[in-house]
mmCIF file of C-alpha atoms in Angstrom:
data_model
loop_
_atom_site.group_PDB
_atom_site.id
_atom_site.type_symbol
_atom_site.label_atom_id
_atom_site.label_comp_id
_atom_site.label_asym_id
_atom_site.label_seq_id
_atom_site.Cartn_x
_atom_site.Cartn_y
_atom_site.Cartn_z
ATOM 1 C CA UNK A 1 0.000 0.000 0.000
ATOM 2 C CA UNK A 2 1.598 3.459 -1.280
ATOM 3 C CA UNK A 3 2.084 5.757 1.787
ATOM 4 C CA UNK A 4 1.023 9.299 2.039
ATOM 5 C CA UNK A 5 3.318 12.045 2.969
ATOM 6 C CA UNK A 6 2.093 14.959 4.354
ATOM 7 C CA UNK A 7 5.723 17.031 4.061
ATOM 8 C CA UNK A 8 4.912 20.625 6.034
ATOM 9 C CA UNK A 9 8.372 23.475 6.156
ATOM 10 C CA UNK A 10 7.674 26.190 8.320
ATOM 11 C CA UNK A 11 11.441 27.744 8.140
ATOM 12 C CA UNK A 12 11.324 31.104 6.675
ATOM 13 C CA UNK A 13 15.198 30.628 5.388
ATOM 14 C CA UNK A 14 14.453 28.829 1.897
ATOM 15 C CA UNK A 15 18.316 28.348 1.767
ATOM 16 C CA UNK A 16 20.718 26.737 4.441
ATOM 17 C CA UNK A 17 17.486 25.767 6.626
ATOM 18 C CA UNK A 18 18.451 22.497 8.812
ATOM 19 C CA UNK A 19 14.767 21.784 9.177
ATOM 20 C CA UNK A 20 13.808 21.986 5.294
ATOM 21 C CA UNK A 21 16.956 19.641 5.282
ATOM 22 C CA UNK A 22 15.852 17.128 7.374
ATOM 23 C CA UNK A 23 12.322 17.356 6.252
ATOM 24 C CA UNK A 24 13.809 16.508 2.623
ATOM 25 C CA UNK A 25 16.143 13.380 4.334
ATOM 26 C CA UNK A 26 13.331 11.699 6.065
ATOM 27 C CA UNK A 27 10.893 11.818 3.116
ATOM 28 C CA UNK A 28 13.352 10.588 0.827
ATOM 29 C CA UNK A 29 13.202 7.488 2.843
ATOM 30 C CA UNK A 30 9.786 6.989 1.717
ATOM 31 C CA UNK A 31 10.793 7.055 -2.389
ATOM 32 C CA UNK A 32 7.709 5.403 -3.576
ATOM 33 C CA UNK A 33 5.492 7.634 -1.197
ATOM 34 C CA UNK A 34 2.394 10.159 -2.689
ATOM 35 C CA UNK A 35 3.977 13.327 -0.985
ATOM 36 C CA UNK A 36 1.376 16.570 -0.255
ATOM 37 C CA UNK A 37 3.825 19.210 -0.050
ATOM 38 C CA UNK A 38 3.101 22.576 2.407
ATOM 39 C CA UNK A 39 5.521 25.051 2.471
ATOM 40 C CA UNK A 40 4.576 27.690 5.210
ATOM 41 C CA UNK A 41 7.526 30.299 4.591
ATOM 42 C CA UNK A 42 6.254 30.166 0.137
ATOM 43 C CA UNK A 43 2.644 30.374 1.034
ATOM 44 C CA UNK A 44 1.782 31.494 4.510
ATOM 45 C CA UNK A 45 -1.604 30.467 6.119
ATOM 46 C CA UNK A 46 -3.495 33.439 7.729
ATOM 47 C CA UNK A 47 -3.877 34.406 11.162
ATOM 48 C CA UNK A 48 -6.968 33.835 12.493
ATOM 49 C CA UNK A 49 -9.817 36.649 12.647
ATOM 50 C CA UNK A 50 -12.829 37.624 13.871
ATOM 51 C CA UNK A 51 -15.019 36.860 10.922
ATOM 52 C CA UNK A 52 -13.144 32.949 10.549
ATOM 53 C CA UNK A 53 -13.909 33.015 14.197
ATOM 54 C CA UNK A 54 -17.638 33.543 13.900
ATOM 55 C CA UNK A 55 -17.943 31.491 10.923
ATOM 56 C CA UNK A 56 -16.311 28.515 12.846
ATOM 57 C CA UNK A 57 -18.539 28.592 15.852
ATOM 58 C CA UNK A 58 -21.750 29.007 13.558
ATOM 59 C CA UNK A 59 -23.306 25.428 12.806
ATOM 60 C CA UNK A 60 -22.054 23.940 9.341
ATOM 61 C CA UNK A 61 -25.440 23.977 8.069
ATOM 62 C CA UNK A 62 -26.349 27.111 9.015
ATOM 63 C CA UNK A 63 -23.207 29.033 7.608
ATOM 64 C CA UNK A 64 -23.667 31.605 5.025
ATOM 65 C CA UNK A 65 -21.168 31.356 1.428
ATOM 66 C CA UNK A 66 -18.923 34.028 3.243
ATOM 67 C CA UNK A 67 -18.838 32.482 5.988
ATOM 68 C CA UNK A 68 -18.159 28.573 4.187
ATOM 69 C CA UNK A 69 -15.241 31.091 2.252
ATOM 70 C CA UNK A 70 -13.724 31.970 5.696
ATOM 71 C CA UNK A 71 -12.875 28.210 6.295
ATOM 72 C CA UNK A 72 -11.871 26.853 3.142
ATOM 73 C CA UNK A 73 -8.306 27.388 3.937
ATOM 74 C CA UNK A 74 -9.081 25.515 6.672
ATOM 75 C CA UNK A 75 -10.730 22.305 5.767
ATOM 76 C CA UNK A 76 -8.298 22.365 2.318
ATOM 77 C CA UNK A 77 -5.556 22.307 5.357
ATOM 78 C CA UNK A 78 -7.758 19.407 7.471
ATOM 79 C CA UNK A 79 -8.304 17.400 4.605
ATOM 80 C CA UNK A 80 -4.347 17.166 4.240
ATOM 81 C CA UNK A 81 -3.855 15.825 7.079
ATOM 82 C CA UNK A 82 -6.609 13.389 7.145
ATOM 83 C CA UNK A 83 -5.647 11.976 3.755
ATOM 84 C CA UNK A 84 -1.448 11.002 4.993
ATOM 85 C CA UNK A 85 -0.780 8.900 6.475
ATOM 86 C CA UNK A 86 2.625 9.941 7.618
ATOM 87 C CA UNK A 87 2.979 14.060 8.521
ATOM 88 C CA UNK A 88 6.928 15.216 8.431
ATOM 89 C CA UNK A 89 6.816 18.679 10.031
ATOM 90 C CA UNK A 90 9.748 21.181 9.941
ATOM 91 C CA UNK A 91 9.937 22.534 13.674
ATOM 92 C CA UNK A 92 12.655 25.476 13.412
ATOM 93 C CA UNK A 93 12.822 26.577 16.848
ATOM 94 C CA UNK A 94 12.444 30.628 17.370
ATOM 95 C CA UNK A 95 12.782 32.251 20.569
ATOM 96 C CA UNK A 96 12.159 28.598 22.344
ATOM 97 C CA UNK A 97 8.800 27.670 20.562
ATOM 98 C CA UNK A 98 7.636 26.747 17.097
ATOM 99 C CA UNK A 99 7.490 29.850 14.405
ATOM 100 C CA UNK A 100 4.582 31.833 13.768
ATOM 101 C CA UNK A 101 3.979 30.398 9.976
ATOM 102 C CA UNK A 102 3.491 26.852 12.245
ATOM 103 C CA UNK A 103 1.228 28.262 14.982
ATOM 104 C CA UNK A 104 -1.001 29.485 12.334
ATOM 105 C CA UNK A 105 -1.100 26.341 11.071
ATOM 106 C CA UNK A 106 -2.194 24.635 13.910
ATOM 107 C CA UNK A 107 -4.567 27.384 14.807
ATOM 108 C CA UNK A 108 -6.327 26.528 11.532
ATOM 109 C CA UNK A 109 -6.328 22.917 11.964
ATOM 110 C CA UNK A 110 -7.281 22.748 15.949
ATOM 111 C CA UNK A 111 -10.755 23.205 15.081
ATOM 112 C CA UNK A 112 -13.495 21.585 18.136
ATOM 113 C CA UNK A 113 -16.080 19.729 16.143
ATOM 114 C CA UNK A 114 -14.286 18.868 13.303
ATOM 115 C CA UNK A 115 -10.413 17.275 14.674
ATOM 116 C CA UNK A 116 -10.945 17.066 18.424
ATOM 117 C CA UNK A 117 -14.494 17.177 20.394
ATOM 118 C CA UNK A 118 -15.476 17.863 24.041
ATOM 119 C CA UNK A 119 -17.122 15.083 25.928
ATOM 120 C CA UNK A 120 -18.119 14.677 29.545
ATOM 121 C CA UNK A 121 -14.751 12.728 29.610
ATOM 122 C CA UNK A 122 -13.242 15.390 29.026
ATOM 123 C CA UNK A 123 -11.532 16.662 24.917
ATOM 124 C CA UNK A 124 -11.051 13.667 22.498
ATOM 125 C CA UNK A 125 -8.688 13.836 19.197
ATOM 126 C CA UNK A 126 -11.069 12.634 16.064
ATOM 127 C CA UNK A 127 -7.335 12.277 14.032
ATOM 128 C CA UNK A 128 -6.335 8.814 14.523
ATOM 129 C CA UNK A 129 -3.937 6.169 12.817
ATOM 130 C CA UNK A 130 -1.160 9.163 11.504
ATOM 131 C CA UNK A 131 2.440 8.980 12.345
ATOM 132 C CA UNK A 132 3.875 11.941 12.697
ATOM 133 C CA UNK A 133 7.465 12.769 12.596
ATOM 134 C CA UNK A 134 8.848 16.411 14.039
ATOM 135 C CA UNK A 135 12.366 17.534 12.358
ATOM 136 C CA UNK A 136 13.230 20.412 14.741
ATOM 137 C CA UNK A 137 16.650 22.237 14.720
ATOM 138 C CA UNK A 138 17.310 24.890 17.932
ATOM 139 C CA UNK A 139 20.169 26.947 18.488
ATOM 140 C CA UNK A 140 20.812 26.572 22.121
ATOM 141 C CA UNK A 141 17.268 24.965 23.291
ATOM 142 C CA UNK A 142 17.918 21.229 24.532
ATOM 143 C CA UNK A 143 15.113 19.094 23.225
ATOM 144 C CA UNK A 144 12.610 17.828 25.923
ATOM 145 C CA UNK A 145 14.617 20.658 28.537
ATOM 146 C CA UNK A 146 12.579 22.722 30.972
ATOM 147 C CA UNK A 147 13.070 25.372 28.438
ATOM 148 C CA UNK A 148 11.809 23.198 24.756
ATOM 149 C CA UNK A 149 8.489 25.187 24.689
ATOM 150 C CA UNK A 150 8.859 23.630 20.854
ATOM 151 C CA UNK A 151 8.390 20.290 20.619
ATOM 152 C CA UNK A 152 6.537 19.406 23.963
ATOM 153 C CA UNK A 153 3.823 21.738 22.416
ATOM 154 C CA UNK A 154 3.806 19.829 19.463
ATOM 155 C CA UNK A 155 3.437 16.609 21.274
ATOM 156 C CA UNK A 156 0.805 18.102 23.296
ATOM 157 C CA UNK A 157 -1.175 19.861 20.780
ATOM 158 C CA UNK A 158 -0.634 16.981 18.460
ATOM 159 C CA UNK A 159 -1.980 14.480 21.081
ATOM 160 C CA UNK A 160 -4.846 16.588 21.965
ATOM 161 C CA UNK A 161 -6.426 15.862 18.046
ATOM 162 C CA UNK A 162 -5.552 12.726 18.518
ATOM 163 C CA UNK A 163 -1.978 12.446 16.833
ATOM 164 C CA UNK A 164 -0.021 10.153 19.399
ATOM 165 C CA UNK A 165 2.815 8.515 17.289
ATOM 166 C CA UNK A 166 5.065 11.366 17.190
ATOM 167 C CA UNK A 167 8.666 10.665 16.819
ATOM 168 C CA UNK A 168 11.233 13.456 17.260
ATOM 169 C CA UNK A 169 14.386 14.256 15.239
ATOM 170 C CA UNK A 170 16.634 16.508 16.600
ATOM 171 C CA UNK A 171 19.716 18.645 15.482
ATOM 172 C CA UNK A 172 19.113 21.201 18.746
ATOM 173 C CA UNK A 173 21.705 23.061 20.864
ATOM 174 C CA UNK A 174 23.307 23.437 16.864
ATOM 175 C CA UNK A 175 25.324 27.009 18.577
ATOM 176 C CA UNK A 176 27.279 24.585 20.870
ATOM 177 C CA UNK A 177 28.263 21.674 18.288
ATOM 178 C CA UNK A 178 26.725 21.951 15.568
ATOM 179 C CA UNK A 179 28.572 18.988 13.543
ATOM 180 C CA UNK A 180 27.500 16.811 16.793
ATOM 181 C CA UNK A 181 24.171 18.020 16.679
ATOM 182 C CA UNK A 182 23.818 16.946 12.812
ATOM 183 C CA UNK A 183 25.284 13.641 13.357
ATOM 184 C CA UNK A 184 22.731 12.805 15.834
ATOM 185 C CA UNK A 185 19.845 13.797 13.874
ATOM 186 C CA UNK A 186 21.508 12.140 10.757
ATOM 187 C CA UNK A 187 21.654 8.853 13.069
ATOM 188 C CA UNK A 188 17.961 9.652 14.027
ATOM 189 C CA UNK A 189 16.929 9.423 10.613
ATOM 190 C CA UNK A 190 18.603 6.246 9.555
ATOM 191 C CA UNK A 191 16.677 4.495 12.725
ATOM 192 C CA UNK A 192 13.508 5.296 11.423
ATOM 193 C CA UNK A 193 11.468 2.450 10.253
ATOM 194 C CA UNK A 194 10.217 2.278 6.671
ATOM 195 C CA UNK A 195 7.205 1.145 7.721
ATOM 196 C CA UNK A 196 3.483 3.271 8.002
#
């Protein structure tokens, strides 16, 4: 069965980016995958507004055509995700958490009703059976430290639509040894399994 690649870059540097690199290096392990490409940095999504806001918390079948407009971005960004089955993120990390271009992302895609739900449980994730793999590069910012305000929220906000497999590939503290760093996250990328 062909895998799907969801293959997002959030970097704005669209040269000499050590995300975009490792993003390229783990889905070329995948040759015979169906890749849905998303740059961030060449196309940037929106920040969210008032009138997306209003058309989001008005019932689907009550929403007017301007309103349906305000979230086609959106569900066009939803509906990548739901169709990989693999999502390779880029997670540059700026001032200790992800880039903008990525929180608007996820601020587009976090959407209650349509990829997580409240219950009396408590919030369930409706995205289930993805693997997700995070590619983040830091300058000084240890991954998993006290101070990685990157990829724990990724984790988190990953989990909480239901995204659990997440594996993390790291070339961080890159200002202190940055050949280290690179041969870690090199190594990282050989260990990953060529199975979905």
């Amino acid at each position: 069965m062909t895998n799907t690649i969801l293959h997002l870059d959030a970097s704005p540097r669209l040269s000499d980016s050590v995300t975009r690199d490792l993003t390229s290096k783990i889905v070329s392990r995948w040759p015979e995958a169906q890749v849905i490409r998303r740059d961030l940095a060449k196309t940037p999504v929106p920040q969210l507004t008032d009138a997306w806001i209003a058309a989001n918390f008005t019932p689907a079948d009550q929403r007017s055509p301007e309103q349906a407009a305000e979230l086609a971005l959106s569900d066009a960004l939803i509906n990548e995700v739901t169709q990989a089955d693999t999502l390779v993120i880029g997670l540059p990390v700026y001032n200790f958490a992800p880039p903008a271009a990525l929180k608007a992302w996820i601020d587009h895609v976090a959407r209650a009703g349509v990829t997580f739900r409240y219950t009396e449980n408590g919030p369930e994730g409706l995205i289930h059976g993805k693997r997700v793999i995070l590619a983040m590069a830091s300058g000084g910012t240890g991954a998993g430290s006290e101070i990685d305000f990157a990829s724990t929220y990724m984790r988190h906000i990953l989990g909480f639509v239901g995204m659990t497999d997440v594996t993390l590939v790291a070339a961080d503290q890159m200002a202190l040894d940055a050949e280290t760093s690179l041969a870690k996250a090199s190594g990282q990328i050989e260990e990953l399994t060529l199975a979905a």
